[in-house]
Structures are given as structure tokens and as C-alpha cells.
XYZ file of C-alpha atoms in Angstrom:
116
model
C 12.256 1.103 -6.685
C 9.874 3.935 -7.570
C 7.956 1.503 -9.818
C 7.303 -0.711 -6.804
C 6.083 2.191 -4.659
C 3.967 3.628 -7.487
C 2.415 0.212 -8.239
C 1.719 -0.309 -4.530
C 0.081 3.074 -4.057
C -1.805 2.798 -7.369
C -3.412 -0.395 -6.060
C -4.494 1.314 -2.860
C -6.006 4.200 -4.927
C -7.705 2.111 -7.622
C -11.371 1.021 -7.715
C -12.367 -2.647 -7.891
C -11.716 -3.735 -11.465
C -8.491 -1.703 -11.925
C -7.338 -2.649 -8.408
C -7.705 -6.374 -9.216
C -5.464 -5.923 -12.226
C -2.878 -3.958 -10.184
C -2.913 -6.517 -7.354
C -2.218 -9.268 -9.864
C 0.562 -7.315 -11.555
C 2.409 -5.985 -8.442
C 1.587 -8.427 -5.599
C 2.455 -12.118 -5.127
C -0.634 -14.455 -4.902
C 0.040 -15.242 -1.211
C 0.986 -11.665 -0.216
C 1.045 -11.063 3.518
C 0.022 -7.668 4.901
C 0.363 -6.546 8.507
C -0.151 -3.139 10.119
C -1.369 -2.022 13.556
C -4.981 -2.363 12.513
C -5.052 -5.360 10.147
C -3.394 -8.615 9.187
C -4.418 -10.331 5.962
C -3.082 -12.960 3.616
C -3.532 -13.277 -0.149
C -4.639 -10.901 -2.873
C -8.325 -11.452 -2.126
C -8.078 -10.435 1.525
C -5.840 -7.523 0.634
C -8.402 -6.392 -1.965
C -11.187 -6.461 0.657
C -8.958 -4.523 3.149
C -8.241 -1.792 0.531
C -11.994 -1.628 -0.264
C -12.658 -1.081 3.473
C -10.062 1.711 3.741
C -11.510 3.427 0.685
C -14.958 3.227 2.301
C -13.635 4.675 5.550
C -11.824 7.526 3.761
C -13.928 8.412 0.719
C -12.214 10.760 -1.720
C -8.800 10.343 -0.044
C -5.739 9.286 -2.043
C -2.401 7.707 -1.128
C 0.614 9.674 -2.204
C 4.375 9.067 -1.719
C 6.160 11.181 0.930
C 9.834 11.612 0.353
C 12.072 9.161 -1.493
C 11.999 5.406 -1.017
C 15.019 3.435 0.159
C 15.950 -0.152 -0.648
C 18.459 -2.896 -0.307
C 18.429 -6.534 -1.476
C 14.741 -7.484 -1.944
C 13.277 -4.830 0.449
C 11.864 -1.362 -0.099
C 10.848 1.148 2.581
C 8.806 4.265 1.921
C 6.561 6.748 3.589
C 3.107 7.669 2.302
C 0.315 10.115 3.029
C -3.438 9.635 2.881
C -5.712 12.609 2.452
C -7.837 14.622 0.030
C -6.077 15.056 -3.356
C -3.761 18.052 -3.170
C -4.269 18.632 0.557
C -2.144 17.944 3.621
C -2.404 14.216 4.479
C -4.648 13.275 7.391
C -2.778 10.007 7.836
C 0.985 9.396 7.327
C 2.434 5.857 7.378
C 5.604 3.988 6.665
C 5.743 0.594 4.932
C 8.446 -1.941 4.296
C 7.813 -4.376 1.463
C 9.704 -7.599 0.643
C 9.790 -8.735 -2.952
C 9.587 -12.242 -4.312
C 11.872 -13.698 -6.975
C 9.635 -12.144 -9.718
C 9.901 -8.702 -8.172
C 6.309 -8.738 -6.872
C 5.382 -7.609 -3.357
C 5.276 -10.732 -1.135
C 5.170 -9.161 2.333
C 4.101 -5.720 3.678
C 4.828 -4.378 7.159
C 3.006 -1.125 7.753
C 3.399 1.514 10.531
C 1.170 4.523 11.240
C 3.111 7.697 12.056
C 0.216 10.160 12.123
C -3.515 9.357 12.519
C -6.565 11.602 13.002
C -7.480 12.196 16.636
């Protein structure tokens, strides 16, 4: 379970070339991602979304908050986004569903704390 969360957050923190490798390793080809601000399908669209978030929050990193929880093929976890080592400016909660190979096939994201 921690491997899934760590792979997920590593992809969101990685730059282009490394991110492409992480997306291929941890996400299904037709991954679906939905949160209050975006809805994308496929690794390519997710890659572009991550690139946009990194541009919007330069120097920020995603970190896990608390322990993940799982059952069957689903994992839920909370994350923070902020400057490395500082209090997160954004806190969110994601639920991921895994495919038969254990890759992330679907993401449902929620935002618990956002900057004013």
C-alpha cells in the first residue's frame, strides 16, 4: 500500500523524463483522473496535468499525510503540497483503484485545504 502511495506522489514530484517512467510503471495506460479542478484520461493527459500543477506551484512537493488505508483494489490517502519541509499550502485526499496488474487505473481527488 505504501508503495502505491509513494509511486503516485513520486510521479507528481518528478520532472518530465523521470515522470514519464514513473507514470508507465505505476499508472495504467488508460488511467482516469478526476478532482474538483480537472478531469483527464490516459497517461499523456495526466502527464500534462502534472506539468501544469508543477508550473503553478514551483518548488512545491507532494508529501504523504498520515497513513494510507486500503481494501480490495482501492487505496485512500491524504497528501500535502507545499515547500519542502514547510507546512503544506494545499492538503488533499485521493482514492485510487488498481487494475489487475496493481497499477493505478482510476483516481478520485478531493481538496481539503487550498490557499485563499
